[in-house]
mmCIF file of C-alpha atoms and ligand atoms in Angstrom:
data_model
loop_
_atom_site.group_PDB
_atom_site.id
_atom_site.type_symbol
_atom_site.label_atom_id
_atom_site.label_comp_id
_atom_site.label_asym_id
_atom_site.label_seq_id
_atom_site.Cartn_x
_atom_site.Cartn_y
_atom_site.Cartn_z
ATOM 1 C CA MET A 363 13.192 -22.283 -10.097
ATOM 2 C CA ARG A 364 16.648 -23.473 -8.973
ATOM 3 C CA ILE A 365 15.408 -27.043 -8.614
ATOM 4 C CA VAL A 366 13.955 -27.049 -12.131
ATOM 5 C CA PHE A 367 17.265 -25.761 -13.490
ATOM 6 C CA LEU A 368 19.205 -28.417 -11.610
ATOM 7 C CA ILE A 369 17.034 -31.212 -12.985
ATOM 8 C CA VAL A 370 17.527 -29.926 -16.536
ATOM 9 C CA VAL A 371 21.298 -29.661 -16.041
ATOM 10 C CA MET A 372 21.446 -33.151 -14.586
ATOM 11 C CA LEU A 373 19.542 -34.566 -17.542
ATOM 12 C CA LEU A 374 21.799 -32.845 -20.056
ATOM 13 C CA SER A 375 25.189 -33.028 -18.366
ATOM 14 C CA PRO A 376 27.719 -35.633 -19.452
ATOM 15 C CA LEU A 377 28.657 -35.887 -15.784
ATOM 16 C CA THR A 378 25.149 -37.041 -14.972
ATOM 17 C CA GLN A 379 25.564 -40.307 -13.206
ATOM 18 C CA ALA A 380 24.029 -42.341 -10.507
ATOM 19 C CA GLU A 381 27.419 -42.597 -8.855
ATOM 20 C CA PRO A 382 28.431 -40.103 -6.170
ATOM 21 C CA LEU A 383 30.945 -37.483 -7.311
ATOM 22 C CA VAL A 384 34.570 -37.670 -6.241
ATOM 23 C CA ILE A 385 35.643 -34.085 -5.592
ATOM 24 C CA ALA A 386 39.400 -33.646 -5.314
ATOM 25 C CA HIS A 387 39.719 -31.413 -2.274
ATOM 26 C CA ARG A 388 42.401 -28.791 -3.021
ATOM 27 C CA GLY A 389 43.610 -31.227 -5.722
ATOM 28 C CA ALA A 390 45.263 -34.488 -4.724
ATOM 29 C CA SER A 391 46.316 -32.596 -1.612
ATOM 30 C CA GLY A 392 47.129 -35.717 0.378
ATOM 31 C CA TYR A 393 50.080 -36.279 -1.946
ATOM 32 C CA LEU A 394 51.266 -32.909 -3.285
ATOM 33 C CA PRO A 395 51.219 -29.312 -2.009
ATOM 34 C CA GLU A 396 47.582 -28.226 -2.198
ATOM 35 C CA HIS A 397 46.135 -25.854 -4.795
ATOM 36 C CA THR A 398 48.890 -26.290 -7.344
ATOM 37 C CA LEU A 399 48.403 -27.259 -10.982
ATOM 38 C CA GLU A 400 50.438 -30.370 -10.212
ATOM 39 C CA ALA A 401 48.039 -31.403 -7.412
ATOM 40 C CA TYR A 402 44.998 -30.790 -9.628
ATOM 41 C CA ARG A 403 46.590 -32.740 -12.487
ATOM 42 C CA MET A 404 47.339 -35.687 -10.217
ATOM 43 C CA ALA A 405 43.723 -35.654 -9.000
ATOM 44 C CA ILE A 406 42.484 -35.825 -12.576
ATOM 45 C CA GLU A 407 44.871 -38.693 -13.317
ATOM 46 C CA GLN A 408 43.544 -40.509 -10.263
ATOM 47 C CA GLY A 409 40.018 -40.305 -11.658
ATOM 48 C CA ALA A 410 38.407 -37.423 -9.747
ATOM 49 C CA ASP A 411 35.167 -36.106 -11.245
ATOM 50 C CA TYR A 412 35.737 -32.547 -10.022
ATOM 51 C CA ILE A 413 38.736 -30.555 -8.843
ATOM 52 C CA GLU A 414 38.251 -28.015 -6.096
ATOM 53 C CA PRO A 415 40.059 -24.668 -6.170
ATOM 54 C CA ASP A 416 39.518 -22.401 -3.153
ATOM 55 C CA LEU A 417 39.706 -18.834 -4.466
ATOM 56 C CA VAL A 418 41.222 -15.667 -3.026
ATOM 57 C CA VAL A 419 42.229 -12.455 -4.782
ATOM 58 C CA THR A 420 45.446 -10.550 -5.435
ATOM 59 C CA ARG A 421 45.999 -6.818 -4.947
ATOM 60 C CA ASP A 422 45.605 -6.388 -8.707
ATOM 61 C CA ASN A 423 42.241 -8.168 -8.661
ATOM 62 C CA ILE A 424 43.115 -11.602 -10.005
ATOM 63 C CA LEU A 425 41.621 -14.778 -8.562
ATOM 64 C CA VAL A 426 44.217 -17.286 -7.399
ATOM 65 C CA ALA A 427 43.910 -20.673 -5.717
ATOM 66 C CA ARG A 428 44.704 -20.750 -1.983
ATOM 67 C CA HIS A 429 42.788 -22.134 0.945
ATOM 68 C CA ASP A 430 43.426 -19.144 3.183
ATOM 69 C CA ILE A 431 43.558 -15.392 2.866
ATOM 70 C CA TYR A 432 47.070 -15.667 4.366
ATOM 71 C CA LEU A 433 50.152 -17.333 2.944
ATOM 72 C CA SER A 434 52.436 -18.486 5.747
ATOM 73 C CA THR A 435 51.163 -22.051 6.073
ATOM 74 C CA THR A 436 51.173 -23.045 2.396
ATOM 75 C CA THR A 437 54.090 -21.109 0.873
ATOM 76 C CA ASN A 438 57.650 -19.885 1.474
ATOM 77 C CA VAL A 439 56.432 -16.265 1.754
ATOM 78 C CA ALA A 440 58.306 -15.654 5.029
ATOM 79 C CA GLU A 441 61.606 -16.206 3.230
ATOM 80 C CA ILE A 442 60.778 -14.233 0.085
ATOM 81 C CA TYR A 443 59.000 -11.214 1.588
ATOM 82 C CA PRO A 444 60.005 -11.064 5.282
ATOM 83 C CA GLU A 445 59.152 -7.337 5.514
ATOM 84 C CA ARG A 446 55.567 -7.687 4.212
ATOM 85 C CA LYS A 447 54.085 -9.276 7.334
ATOM 86 C CA ARG A 448 51.231 -7.420 9.019
ATOM 87 C CA THR A 449 48.284 -7.959 11.337
ATOM 88 C CA LEU A 450 44.762 -8.457 10.009
ATOM 89 C CA GLU A 451 41.769 -9.577 12.051
ATOM 90 C CA GLY A 452 44.073 -10.503 14.925
ATOM 91 C CA ARG A 453 46.430 -12.631 12.806
ATOM 92 C CA GLU A 454 50.026 -11.704 12.059
ATOM 93 C CA ASP A 455 50.776 -13.030 8.579
ATOM 94 C CA TRP A 456 51.216 -12.269 4.881
ATOM 95 C CA PHE A 457 47.896 -11.671 3.133
ATOM 96 C CA VAL A 458 47.166 -12.584 -0.469
ATOM 97 C CA HIS A 459 45.406 -9.307 -1.314
ATOM 98 C CA ASP A 460 48.511 -7.317 -0.268
ATOM 99 C CA PHE A 461 50.450 -8.867 -3.156
ATOM 100 C CA THR A 462 50.214 -8.448 -6.915
ATOM 101 C CA LEU A 463 50.131 -11.552 -9.058
ATOM 102 C CA ALA A 464 53.681 -10.789 -10.228
ATOM 103 C CA GLU A 465 54.801 -10.814 -6.598
ATOM 104 C CA LEU A 466 52.932 -14.028 -5.804
ATOM 105 C CA ARG A 467 54.657 -15.626 -8.783
ATOM 106 C CA GLN A 468 57.888 -15.507 -6.759
ATOM 107 C CA LEU A 469 56.443 -17.840 -4.117
ATOM 108 C CA ARG A 470 56.455 -21.627 -4.071
ATOM 109 C CA ALA A 471 53.905 -23.906 -2.425
ATOM 110 C CA ARG A 472 54.456 -26.064 0.645
ATOM 111 C CA GLN A 473 52.677 -28.981 2.276
ATOM 112 C CA PRO A 474 50.787 -27.594 5.298
ATOM 113 C CA PHE A 475 49.718 -30.905 6.863
ATOM 114 C CA GLU A 476 52.010 -32.557 9.374
ATOM 115 C CA GLY A 477 52.897 -36.118 8.525
ATOM 116 C CA ARG A 478 52.496 -35.659 4.762
ATOM 117 C CA SER A 479 55.394 -35.701 2.313
ATOM 118 C CA THR A 480 57.349 -32.439 2.023
ATOM 119 C CA GLU A 481 59.353 -33.849 -0.878
ATOM 120 C CA HIS A 482 57.658 -31.468 -3.332
ATOM 121 C CA ASP A 483 57.883 -28.317 -1.220
ATOM 122 C CA ASP A 484 59.197 -25.126 -2.850
ATOM 123 C CA ARG A 485 58.729 -26.441 -6.398
ATOM 124 C CA TYR A 486 55.280 -25.395 -7.587
ATOM 125 C CA ARG A 487 53.728 -21.965 -8.210
ATOM 126 C CA ILE A 488 50.422 -20.541 -6.986
ATOM 127 C CA PRO A 489 48.048 -20.875 -9.970
ATOM 128 C CA THR A 490 45.484 -18.348 -11.095
ATOM 129 C CA PHE A 491 41.884 -19.528 -11.462
ATOM 130 C CA SER A 492 42.272 -18.928 -15.167
ATOM 131 C CA GLU A 493 45.189 -21.377 -15.284
ATOM 132 C CA VAL A 494 43.119 -23.965 -13.425
ATOM 133 C CA LEU A 495 40.364 -23.659 -16.035
ATOM 134 C CA ASP A 496 42.981 -23.900 -18.802
ATOM 135 C CA LEU A 497 44.289 -27.100 -17.238
ATOM 136 C CA ILE A 498 40.816 -28.629 -17.195
ATOM 137 C CA LYS A 499 40.340 -27.731 -20.847
ATOM 138 C CA ALA A 500 43.742 -29.168 -21.750
ATOM 139 C CA VAL A 501 43.216 -32.536 -20.045
ATOM 140 C CA ARG A 502 39.613 -33.026 -21.109
ATOM 141 C CA GLY A 503 39.572 -35.982 -23.442
ATOM 142 C CA ASP A 504 36.970 -38.669 -23.343
ATOM 143 C CA ARG A 505 36.253 -37.745 -19.769
ATOM 144 C CA ILE A 506 34.654 -34.507 -18.577
ATOM 145 C CA ILE A 507 36.347 -32.949 -15.566
ATOM 146 C CA GLY A 508 34.258 -30.550 -13.514
ATOM 147 C CA VAL A 509 35.394 -27.580 -11.457
ATOM 148 C CA TYR A 510 34.126 -26.771 -7.970
ATOM 149 C CA PRO A 511 35.382 -23.277 -7.013
ATOM 150 C CA GLU A 512 34.918 -21.952 -3.490
ATOM 151 C CA LEU A 513 34.820 -18.227 -2.845
ATOM 152 C CA LYS A 514 36.819 -17.664 0.320
ATOM 153 C CA ALA A 515 35.973 -14.654 2.510
ATOM 154 C CA PRO A 516 33.958 -12.689 -0.091
ATOM 155 C CA GLY A 517 32.778 -10.244 2.599
ATOM 156 C CA LEU A 518 36.305 -9.422 3.718
ATOM 157 C CA PHE A 519 37.444 -8.955 0.129
ATOM 158 C CA GLN A 520 34.406 -6.788 -0.667
ATOM 159 C CA ALA A 521 35.363 -4.493 2.208
ATOM 160 C CA ALA A 522 38.884 -4.303 0.741
ATOM 161 C CA GLY A 523 37.471 -3.313 -2.662
ATOM 162 C CA HIS A 524 37.444 -6.677 -4.453
ATOM 163 C CA ASP A 525 34.192 -8.076 -5.866
ATOM 164 C CA VAL A 526 35.217 -11.736 -6.036
ATOM 165 C CA ALA A 527 31.774 -13.021 -7.053
ATOM 166 C CA SER A 528 31.807 -10.866 -10.187
ATOM 167 C CA LEU A 529 35.419 -11.831 -10.894
ATOM 168 C CA LEU A 530 34.459 -15.503 -10.687
ATOM 169 C CA LEU A 531 31.536 -15.138 -13.094
ATOM 170 C CA ALA A 532 33.640 -13.087 -15.507
ATOM 171 C CA GLU A 533 36.379 -15.735 -15.516
ATOM 172 C CA LEU A 534 33.862 -18.505 -16.161
ATOM 173 C CA LYS A 535 32.405 -16.520 -19.036
ATOM 174 C CA VAL A 536 35.829 -15.956 -20.612
ATOM 175 C CA HIS A 537 36.475 -19.704 -20.448
ATOM 176 C CA GLY A 538 33.014 -20.623 -21.676
ATOM 177 C CA ILE A 539 32.171 -22.687 -18.595
ATOM 178 C CA THR A 540 28.418 -23.250 -18.468
ATOM 179 C CA SER A 541 28.196 -26.785 -17.095
ATOM 180 C CA ASP A 542 30.097 -29.271 -14.938
ATOM 181 C CA ILE A 543 30.569 -26.663 -12.254
ATOM 182 C CA PHE A 544 29.387 -26.028 -8.712
ATOM 183 C CA ILE A 545 30.037 -22.725 -6.921
ATOM 184 C CA GLN A 546 30.438 -23.044 -3.153
ATOM 185 C CA CYS A 547 30.782 -20.621 -0.263
ATOM 186 C CA PHE A 548 30.526 -20.429 3.539
ATOM 187 C CA GLU A 549 28.867 -16.990 3.332
ATOM 188 C CA ALA A 550 25.137 -17.009 2.600
ATOM 189 C CA GLU A 551 25.154 -13.364 1.559
ATOM 190 C CA ALA A 552 27.542 -14.049 -1.334
ATOM 191 C CA LEU A 553 25.441 -16.991 -2.525
ATOM 192 C CA ARG A 554 22.214 -14.986 -2.301
ATOM 193 C CA ARG A 555 23.848 -12.398 -4.513
ATOM 194 C CA LEU A 556 25.115 -15.026 -6.941
ATOM 195 C CA ASP A 557 21.618 -16.500 -7.048
ATOM 196 C CA ASN A 558 20.505 -13.238 -8.679
ATOM 197 C CA LEU A 559 23.426 -13.201 -11.098
ATOM 198 C CA THR A 560 23.671 -16.776 -12.382
ATOM 199 C CA ASP A 561 21.796 -20.031 -12.875
ATOM 200 C CA LEU A 562 24.905 -22.114 -12.200
ATOM 201 C CA PRO A 563 24.441 -24.527 -9.281
ATOM 202 C CA LEU A 564 25.241 -23.012 -5.896
ATOM 203 C CA VAL A 565 26.364 -24.918 -2.828
ATOM 204 C CA MET A 566 26.067 -23.599 0.719
ATOM 205 C CA LEU A 567 28.831 -24.867 2.980
ATOM 206 C CA VAL A 568 27.645 -25.717 6.468
ATOM 207 C CA MET A 569 29.043 -27.025 9.698
ATOM 208 C CA PRO A 570 27.469 -28.022 13.017
ATOM 209 C CA ARG A 571 25.854 -25.172 14.945
ATOM 210 C CA SER A 572 27.801 -26.137 18.069
ATOM 211 C CA ARG A 573 29.961 -28.884 19.557
ATOM 212 C CA ASP A 574 26.989 -29.965 21.668
ATOM 213 C CA ASN A 575 24.682 -30.221 18.689
ATOM 214 C CA LEU A 576 26.594 -31.800 15.842
ATOM 215 C CA ALA A 577 23.480 -32.749 13.851
ATOM 216 C CA GLU A 578 22.147 -29.194 13.449
ATOM 217 C CA PRO A 579 23.671 -27.030 10.696
ATOM 218 C CA ASN A 580 24.739 -23.448 11.424
ATOM 219 C CA ILE A 581 22.180 -22.319 8.814
ATOM 220 C CA PRO A 582 18.756 -24.032 8.631
ATOM 221 C CA LEU A 583 18.369 -26.235 5.556
ATOM 222 C CA ALA A 584 15.013 -24.649 4.714
ATOM 223 C CA GLU A 585 16.724 -21.258 4.498
ATOM 224 C CA ILE A 586 19.494 -22.660 2.301
ATOM 225 C CA ALA A 587 16.912 -24.074 -0.123
ATOM 226 C CA GLU A 588 15.795 -20.496 -0.853
ATOM 227 C CA PHE A 589 18.998 -19.622 -2.702
ATOM 228 C CA ALA A 590 21.175 -22.726 -3.166
ATOM 229 C CA ASP A 591 20.879 -26.010 -5.012
ATOM 230 C CA GLY A 592 22.917 -28.132 -2.684
ATOM 231 C CA VAL A 593 24.640 -28.252 0.622
ATOM 232 C CA GLY A 594 28.318 -28.925 1.270
ATOM 233 C CA ALA A 595 28.201 -30.433 4.723
ATOM 234 C CA MET A 596 30.898 -31.107 7.267
ATOM 235 C CA LYS A 597 30.660 -34.866 7.628
ATOM 236 C CA TYR A 598 29.944 -34.770 11.381
ATOM 237 C CA LEU A 599 26.495 -33.378 10.579
ATOM 238 C CA LEU A 600 25.549 -36.591 8.814
ATOM 239 C CA MET A 601 26.386 -39.311 11.278
ATOM 240 C CA ASP A 602 26.904 -39.607 15.019
ATOM 241 C CA LYS A 603 29.911 -41.231 16.678
ATOM 242 C CA THR A 604 28.196 -44.611 16.782
ATOM 243 C CA GLY A 605 27.671 -44.595 13.012
ATOM 244 C CA GLN A 606 23.955 -43.783 13.175
ATOM 245 C CA SER A 607 22.500 -41.463 10.554
ATOM 246 C CA SER A 608 21.419 -38.068 11.883
ATOM 247 C CA GLY A 609 18.716 -37.802 9.211
ATOM 248 C CA PHE A 610 20.510 -34.782 7.688
ATOM 249 C CA VAL A 611 20.774 -36.290 4.195
ATOM 250 C CA GLN A 612 17.078 -37.203 4.035
ATOM 251 C CA GLN A 613 16.044 -33.791 5.343
ATOM 252 C CA ALA A 614 18.203 -31.974 2.792
ATOM 253 C CA LYS A 615 16.880 -34.116 -0.046
ATOM 254 C CA SER A 616 13.292 -33.557 1.027
ATOM 255 C CA LEU A 617 13.986 -29.857 0.456
ATOM 256 C CA GLY A 618 15.428 -30.512 -3.008
ATOM 257 C CA LEU A 619 19.054 -30.042 -1.943
ATOM 258 C CA PHE A 620 21.801 -32.435 -2.965
ATOM 259 C CA VAL A 621 24.438 -33.264 -0.353
ATOM 260 C CA HIS A 622 28.215 -33.223 -0.794
ATOM 261 C CA ALA A 623 30.173 -34.094 2.356
ATOM 262 C CA TRP A 624 33.651 -32.921 3.484
ATOM 263 C CA THR A 625 36.435 -33.689 4.178
ATOM 264 C CA PHE A 626 37.697 -37.250 3.868
ATOM 265 C CA ARG A 627 41.342 -37.893 4.654
ATOM 266 C CA ASP A 628 43.077 -41.262 4.663
ATOM 267 C CA ASP A 629 45.522 -39.946 7.246
ATOM 268 C CA GLN A 630 42.901 -38.570 9.676
ATOM 269 C CA LEU A 631 40.556 -41.466 10.308
ATOM 270 C CA PRO A 632 37.893 -41.542 13.022
ATOM 271 C CA PRO A 633 38.322 -44.041 15.876
ATOM 272 C CA LEU A 634 37.653 -47.679 14.980
ATOM 273 C CA ILE A 635 37.843 -46.982 11.228
ATOM 274 C CA ASN A 636 40.724 -48.749 9.522
ATOM 275 C CA SER A 637 40.906 -47.116 6.107
ATOM 276 C CA GLY A 638 39.735 -44.159 4.075
ATOM 277 C CA GLU A 639 37.633 -46.432 1.918
ATOM 278 C CA GLU A 640 35.910 -47.956 4.950
ATOM 279 C CA GLU A 641 34.962 -44.501 6.204
ATOM 280 C CA LEU A 642 33.699 -43.394 2.805
ATOM 281 C CA LEU A 643 31.528 -46.486 2.416
ATOM 282 C CA LEU A 644 29.707 -45.636 5.651
ATOM 283 C CA PHE A 645 28.848 -42.198 4.288
ATOM 284 C CA LEU A 646 28.009 -43.438 0.800
ATOM 285 C CA LYS A 647 25.402 -45.703 2.369
ATOM 286 C CA LEU A 648 23.706 -42.584 3.759
ATOM 287 C CA GLY A 649 22.935 -41.476 0.190
ATOM 288 C CA ILE A 650 25.370 -38.588 -0.250
ATOM 289 C CA ASP A 651 25.680 -37.269 -3.805
ATOM 290 C CA GLY A 652 29.378 -36.574 -3.629
ATOM 291 C CA PHE A 653 32.273 -35.999 -1.258
ATOM 292 C CA PHE A 654 35.450 -33.950 -0.938
ATOM 293 C CA THR A 655 38.591 -35.976 -0.390
ATOM 294 C CA ASP A 656 42.310 -35.191 -0.138
ATOM 295 C CA PHE A 657 42.924 -38.670 -1.580
ATOM 296 C CA PRO A 658 40.977 -38.911 -4.862
ATOM 297 C CA ASP A 659 42.346 -42.398 -5.622
ATOM 298 C CA THR A 660 40.745 -43.699 -2.431
ATOM 299 C CA GLY A 661 37.540 -41.883 -3.330
ATOM 300 C CA VAL A 662 37.389 -43.479 -6.767
ATOM 301 C CA SER A 663 38.036 -46.902 -5.287
ATOM 302 C CA ALA A 664 35.313 -46.415 -2.649
ATOM 303 C CA VAL A 665 32.736 -45.406 -5.269
ATOM 304 C CA GLN A 666 33.627 -48.468 -7.344
ATOM 305 C CA THR A 667 33.231 -50.752 -4.321
ATOM 306 C CA PHE A 668 29.967 -49.051 -3.410
ATOM 307 C CA SER A 669 28.547 -49.371 -6.911
ATOM 308 C CA ARG A 670 29.264 -53.110 -6.888
ATOM 309 C CA ALA A 671 27.626 -53.696 -3.508
ATOM 310 C CA PRO A 672 24.550 -55.924 -3.961
ATOM 311 C CA GLU A 673 22.608 -54.339 -1.084
ATOM 312 C CA ARG A 674 22.711 -50.836 -2.628
HETATM 313 O O1 G3P B 152 34.775 -26.616 0.432
HETATM 314 C C1 G3P B 152 34.511 -27.784 1.128
HETATM 315 C C2 G3P B 152 35.549 -27.866 2.151
HETATM 316 O O2 G3P B 152 36.747 -27.663 1.465
HETATM 317 C C3 G3P B 152 35.382 -26.808 3.161
HETATM 318 O O3 G3P B 152 36.460 -26.770 3.906
HETATM 319 O O4 G3P B 152 38.114 -25.315 4.776
HETATM 320 O O5 G3P B 152 38.803 -27.180 3.323
HETATM 321 O O6 G3P B 152 37.706 -25.194 2.354
HETATM 322 P P1 G3P B 152 37.837 -26.072 3.550
HETATM 323 CA CA1 CA B 153 37.111 -25.641 0.064
#
């Protein structure tokens, strides 16, 4: 059923294209503090097909864009709310669902990656998911921009009384989003539930089962095909250190799953690779359908180079 739906959507969608999708991972996060409207806007300007908000929830039940359930690494929370630190699941930190949206509005975003510019730290706010969707609507001109939300820790939030899957679907409904979207998650249970609630394309995020077995996903692909339309795969699953294909992409496609790979970073290149574009071209040759990158401009350039390659 899911496969039939996906084929129909692909035939109808303006984003339908032979070219792999450039997914702006946390926005243009290689350049600006991640998960800010400014980082998403830059990604769109650089030509990304999709922007990727990771979603967590506030105490007053509003979805906001952050990569983690905690705030210390990507904001100035320690300076604004020093007394609100606590321990959760063994981590001492400030947790998003302890704060109301009004309180989070007082925070400003910071660059969490060492070596990247901190020039824009303490300038930009944490956006709500609703604001991200408004931004997409506002910048949509001739070009359709897709959105690729990830539900972070839905199980933990459920236990704390927040149904983030329902919040996500409600927000999409309010904004009239019915296409040019993928919903992703690391938790199979949340996706199985979503599979019963929506026909929107679902993406199961996977990583290698173990360090000794990088080619095997932590959830079997055949199981994923029961409830998801695609797989968001850590790139090490796809190719070994010598550059040989693991067969992952072919196996996923034989089950009807598309493959989006993560995460490509110009400033974290594998040994013997000289540029972000060079790395991406190796993966594009494997037949991936899209990829998450912190540097959307490099991603766009790599897809253009790939599409011109005569041996494709
Ligand atoms: O969602 C794809 C990729 O972003 C998964 O990794 O940890 O950056 O959300 P993470
Ligand atoms: Ca993500």
